[in-house]
């Protein structure tokens, strides 16, 4: 009575196909795939912009050390 067997899953799959139809399920799958792809691309773009932002801050720190300053003035940017 614990886990569902393969027959239970096949019946559930059959009911889902009957209720939604194969065309809607196909569209749902492609929409989900597009959303995942967009999310991955966004994560890559975010990591790239964060790395360039870190590089500019590192340049400011190096410049401040070269000038002998004890404090570093940095402007905060709001994420969009």
C-alpha positions in Angstrom: 0.0 0.0 0.0 3.1 2.3 0.3 4.6 3.3 -3.1 2.7 3.5 -6.3 3.3 0.9 -8.9 3.9 1.4 -12.6 0.3 0.6 -13.3 -0.8 3.5 -11.0 1.4 5.9 -12.9 0.2 4.7 -16.3 -3.4 5.2 -15.2 -2.6 8.7 -14.0 -0.8 9.5 -17.3 -3.8 8.2 -19.3 -6.2 10.4 -17.3 -4.0 13.5 -17.7 -3.8 12.9 -21.5 -7.5 12.5 -21.7 -8.2 15.6 -19.7 -5.7 18.0 -21.3 -5.0 16.4 -24.7 -1.7 15.8 -26.3 -1.5 19.2 -28.0 -1.8 21.2 -24.7 0.7 18.9 -23.1 3.1 19.4 -26.0 2.7 23.2 -25.7 3.1 23.0 -21.9 6.4 21.1 -22.4 7.8 23.5 -24.9 6.8 26.5 -22.7 8.4 25.0 -19.7 11.6 24.3 -21.7 11.7 27.9 -22.9 11.3 29.2 -19.4 14.1 27.0 -18.1 16.4 28.1 -21.0 15.6 31.8 -20.3 16.3 31.3 -16.6 19.7 29.7 -17.4 20.6 32.5 -19.8 19.6 35.1 -17.2 21.8 33.4 -14.6 24.8 33.4 -17.1 24.2 37.1 -17.9 23.9 37.9 -14.2 27.2 36.1 -13.4 29.0 37.9 -16.2 27.8 41.4 -15.2 28.6 40.6 -11.6 32.1 39.6 -12.5 32.6 42.8 -14.5 31.2 44.8 -11.6 33.7 43.0 -9.2 36.5 43.8 -11.6 35.7 47.5 -11.5 35.6 47.5 -7.7 38.9 45.7 -7.6 40.4 48.4 -9.8 39.1 51.1 -7.5 40.7 49.3 -4.5 44.0 49.0 -6.3 43.9 52.7 -7.3 43.1 53.8 -3.7 46.0 51.7 -2.3 48.4 53.2 -4.8 47.3 56.7 -3.7 47.8 55.8 -0.1 44.2 56.3 1.0 42.8 54.4 4.0 39.2 54.6 2.9 37.5 53.7 -0.4 34.6 55.6 -1.8 32.2 53.4 -3.8 28.9 54.2 -5.3 26.2 51.6 -4.9 24.2 50.7 -8.0 20.6 49.5 -7.9 19.9 46.3 -9.7 17.3 46.4 -12.4 
